[in-house]
Short mmCIF file of C-alpha atoms in Angstrom, two decimals:
data_model
loop_
_atom_site.label_atom_id
_atom_site.label_comp_id
_atom_site.label_asym_id
_atom_site.label_seq_id
_atom_site.Cartn_x
_atom_site.Cartn_y
_atom_site.Cartn_z
CA MET J 1 0.00 0.00 0.00
CA GLY J 2 3.01 2.32 0.28
CA LEU J 3 2.97 2.84 -3.47
CA VAL J 4 -0.70 3.71 -3.41
CA ARG J 5 -0.14 6.35 -0.73
CA ARG J 6 2.66 7.97 -2.76
CA ILE J 7 0.52 8.52 -5.86
CA THR J 8 -1.56 11.33 -4.25
CA ARG J 9 -4.14 13.15 -6.38
CA THR J 10 -3.06 11.70 -9.73
CA GLY J 11 -3.42 8.27 -8.23
CA ILE J 12 -7.02 8.80 -7.20
CA THR J 13 -8.09 8.65 -10.83
CA LEU J 14 -5.36 6.14 -11.65
CA ILE J 15 -6.33 3.67 -8.94
CA ALA J 16 -10.05 4.01 -9.67
CA THR J 17 -9.47 3.35 -13.36
CA ALA J 18 -7.08 0.50 -12.65
CA ALA J 19 -9.56 -1.16 -10.33
CA ALA J 20 -12.23 -0.99 -13.00
CA VAL J 21 -10.08 -2.94 -15.47
CA GLY J 22 -8.43 -5.26 -12.97
CA VAL J 23 -4.94 -3.77 -13.10
CA THR J 24 -2.93 -4.43 -9.94
CA ILE J 25 -0.61 -1.45 -9.57
CA ALA J 26 0.64 -1.86 -6.02
CA ALA J 27 1.97 -5.34 -6.77
CA SER J 28 3.70 -4.36 -10.00
CA PRO J 29 7.46 -4.97 -10.12
CA ALA J 30 9.59 -1.83 -10.50
CA PRO J 31 11.67 -2.79 -13.58
CA ALA J 32 8.72 -3.43 -15.88
CA GLY J 33 7.57 -2.83 -19.44
CA ALA J 34 8.65 -5.89 -21.42
CA ALA J 35 9.13 -5.39 -25.15
CA PRO J 36 6.58 -6.75 -27.61
CA ALA J 37 8.25 -9.11 -30.07
CA LYS J 38 7.30 -6.91 -33.01
CA ARG J 39 8.96 -4.28 -35.18
CA CYS J 40 8.39 -0.71 -34.02
CA VAL J 41 7.69 1.27 -37.20
CA ILE J 42 7.91 5.06 -37.44
CA ASP J 43 6.76 5.93 -40.95
CA GLN J 44 7.56 9.50 -41.95
CA THR J 45 4.77 9.52 -44.55
CA ASP J 46 2.01 7.42 -42.95
CA ALA J 47 0.55 8.67 -39.66
CA THR J 48 -1.92 5.78 -39.38
CA ARG J 49 0.84 3.19 -39.65
CA THR J 50 3.03 5.03 -37.16
CA VAL J 51 0.31 5.37 -34.53
CA ALA J 52 -0.82 1.75 -35.00
CA SER J 53 2.76 0.58 -34.44
CA LEU J 54 3.16 2.79 -31.37
CA MET J 55 -0.06 1.33 -29.97
CA SER J 56 0.78 -2.34 -30.61
CA ASP J 57 4.37 -2.96 -31.72
CA CYS J 58 6.65 -0.64 -29.74
CA SER J 59 7.96 -1.55 -26.30
CA THR J 60 7.90 0.69 -23.25
CA GLY J 61 11.58 1.47 -23.70
CA GLU J 62 11.21 2.19 -27.39
CA ILE J 63 8.31 4.60 -26.80
CA LEU J 64 10.14 6.47 -24.05
CA GLY J 65 13.22 6.58 -26.26
CA LEU J 66 11.27 8.00 -29.18
CA PHE J 67 10.08 10.89 -27.02
CA ALA J 68 13.60 11.46 -25.70
CA ASP J 69 15.09 11.51 -29.21
CA ALA J 70 12.37 13.43 -31.05
CA PRO J 71 13.19 16.98 -32.18
CA LEU J 72 11.10 19.91 -31.02
CA GLY J 73 9.74 20.40 -34.53
CA LEU J 74 6.65 22.48 -35.19
CA MET J 75 3.94 23.22 -32.66
CA PRO J 76 0.76 21.18 -33.30
CA THR J 77 -2.19 23.08 -34.77
CA GLY J 78 -5.85 22.24 -35.21
CA THR J 79 -7.63 19.22 -33.76
CA LYS J 80 -5.41 16.17 -33.33
CA THR J 81 -6.56 12.64 -32.59
CA LEU J 82 -5.20 11.57 -29.20
CA SER J 83 -3.94 8.01 -28.73
CA LEU J 84 -2.87 6.94 -25.24
CA LEU J 85 0.15 4.68 -25.69
CA PRO J 86 0.72 1.54 -23.58
CA VAL J 87 3.21 3.20 -21.23
CA PHE J 88 2.66 4.45 -17.70
CA GLN J 89 5.23 5.34 -15.05
CA ILE J 90 4.68 5.79 -11.34
CA SER J 91 7.51 7.65 -9.58
CA GLY J 92 9.74 6.73 -12.51
CA ASP J 93 8.90 3.01 -12.50
CA ALA J 94 7.13 1.70 -15.60
CA LEU J 95 4.11 -0.53 -15.18
CA PRO J 96 4.30 -3.91 -16.89
CA TYR J 97 3.39 -3.49 -20.57
CA ASP J 98 0.07 -5.38 -20.38
CA SER J 99 -1.01 -3.49 -17.26
CA ALA J 100 -0.15 -0.14 -18.83
CA LYS J 101 -2.01 -1.12 -21.99
CA ALA J 102 -5.15 -2.05 -20.03
CA LEU J 103 -4.96 1.13 -17.98
CA THR J 104 -4.53 3.45 -20.95
CA ARG J 105 -7.30 1.69 -22.89
CA ALA J 106 -9.65 2.28 -19.96
CA GLN J 107 -8.68 5.94 -19.71
CA SER J 108 -9.13 6.47 -23.45
CA VAL J 109 -12.92 6.59 -23.08
CA LEU J 110 -12.58 10.00 -21.39
CA GLY J 111 -11.49 11.81 -24.54
CA ASP J 112 -10.06 11.30 -27.99
CA ALA J 113 -8.53 14.57 -29.19
CA LEU J 114 -6.70 17.79 -28.39
CA THR J 115 -7.54 21.07 -30.12
CA PHE J 116 -4.66 23.48 -30.66
CA THR J 117 -5.80 27.03 -31.34
CA ARG J 118 -5.17 30.56 -30.05
CA ARG J 119 -6.75 32.40 -27.13
CA GLY J 120 -6.01 36.00 -26.25
CA GLY J 121 -3.35 36.08 -28.94
CA GLN J 122 -1.32 33.14 -27.59
CA PRO J 123 -1.19 29.44 -28.51
CA TRP J 124 -3.74 27.43 -26.52
CA VAL J 125 -4.80 23.79 -26.30
CA TYR J 126 -8.04 22.21 -25.14
CA LYS J 127 -8.65 18.60 -24.14
CA ASN J 128 -11.64 17.21 -26.02
CA TYR J 129 -13.37 15.18 -23.31
CA ALA J 130 -16.39 13.00 -24.04
CA TRP J 131 -18.54 15.70 -22.36
CA GLY J 132 -16.93 18.70 -24.11
CA LEU J 133 -13.87 20.92 -24.00
CA ASP J 134 -11.96 21.54 -20.77
CA ALA J 135 -10.62 24.91 -19.54
CA GLY J 136 -7.51 24.40 -21.65
CA ALA J 137 -3.98 25.67 -21.20
CA ALA J 138 -1.46 27.99 -22.82
CA VAL J 139 1.13 26.24 -24.99
CA THR J 140 4.61 27.59 -24.34
CA ARG J 141 8.08 26.68 -25.48
CA GLY J 142 10.26 25.42 -22.64
CA VAL J 143 12.37 22.47 -21.55
CA SER J 144 11.26 19.00 -20.53
CA ARG J 145 11.04 18.16 -16.85
CA VAL J 146 12.34 14.67 -17.62
CA ASP J 147 15.31 15.30 -19.92
CA GLY J 148 15.94 19.07 -20.09
CA ARG J 149 15.56 19.23 -23.89
CA PRO J 150 13.21 21.63 -25.74
CA VAL J 151 9.46 20.90 -25.71
CA TYR J 152 6.18 22.66 -26.20
CA ALA J 153 4.45 22.51 -22.81
CA ALA J 154 0.89 22.92 -21.55
CA ASP J 155 -0.06 22.95 -17.87
CA PHE J 156 -3.69 21.87 -17.34
CA ALA J 157 -3.81 22.96 -13.69
CA ALA J 158 -7.04 24.88 -14.36
CA ASP J 159 -8.77 21.52 -14.80
CA PHE J 160 -7.76 20.41 -11.30
CA ASN J 161 -8.42 23.43 -9.07
CA GLY J 162 -4.88 24.72 -9.61
CA TYR J 163 -3.08 21.44 -8.85
CA ARG J 164 -0.38 20.58 -11.40
CA ILE J 165 -1.63 17.08 -12.11
CA SER J 166 -1.47 17.10 -15.90
CA LEU J 167 1.47 18.73 -17.65
CA HIS J 168 1.88 17.89 -21.34
CA GLU J 169 5.22 18.05 -23.14
CA TYR J 170 5.03 17.83 -26.96
CA ARG J 171 7.63 17.01 -29.62
CA GLN J 172 7.18 16.31 -33.31
CA LEU J 173 7.90 12.68 -34.18
CA THR J 174 7.07 12.80 -37.92
CA PRO J 175 5.59 15.49 -40.19
CA THR J 176 2.08 14.37 -39.13
CA VAL J 177 2.57 12.73 -35.70
CA TRP J 178 3.55 14.29 -32.36
CA ILE J 179 4.66 12.37 -29.29
CA ALA J 180 4.01 13.74 -25.82
CA ARG J 181 4.54 13.01 -22.15
CA ASP J 182 1.68 13.64 -19.72
CA ILE J 183 3.26 14.24 -16.33
CA GLY J 184 2.50 16.34 -13.29
CA GLY J 185 3.96 17.23 -9.96
CA GLY J 186 5.28 20.74 -10.47
CA ASP J 187 7.75 22.54 -12.69
CA LYS J 188 11.10 21.23 -11.44
CA PRO J 189 13.25 18.63 -13.26
CA THR J 190 12.51 15.05 -12.26
CA THR J 191 13.98 11.61 -12.82
CA THR J 192 10.90 9.96 -11.31
CA PRO J 193 7.91 11.13 -13.37
CA THR J 194 4.39 9.83 -12.93
CA GLY J 195 2.30 9.69 -16.08
CA GLY J 196 1.95 8.31 -19.56
CA VAL J 197 2.81 8.92 -23.21
CA ILE J 198 0.52 10.19 -25.98
CA ALA J 199 0.56 10.15 -29.76
CA LEU J 200 -1.19 12.97 -31.64
CA SER J 201 -2.05 12.70 -35.31
#
């Protein structure tokens, strides 16, 4: 139960969702995320193929590595389909691949897109939830909390009464696909993030 107590507010939703799909988080081993025995394909000209491979063929380590290695690229614009990838870390430890996949599939019913637009003259992004748009967040250029390299960042604290539970960091993976981390816990660098990985296309 120590792990459950450490998850705090993010974990309230996480544990509730995990319970609904039968994912046992507290008993998960720390060095997790076994690789699928498939070829991880990043196709520079085919977004559908790239996202399908990220969802089914790429291991935890490969997905995290793709985010780490991706260039900043261009800021996303317009409405992008959101795909929650089968990766989730808790205090830096990755859940086993199958558990992460079940958890992210369960969470995917909450929303399926992000809309990048402008508000008050600055770049802005909204989460497209099943029940409508959220309060949204400014998109700013900064550095990643997890690796210190350039990212476009959006802090969705307004959705959680000011708590920094959901902080997105975006990088462009291909001309039509972006890869993002969804982490929280403040604005300081961390080697123990809690959160998942997203593909936008």
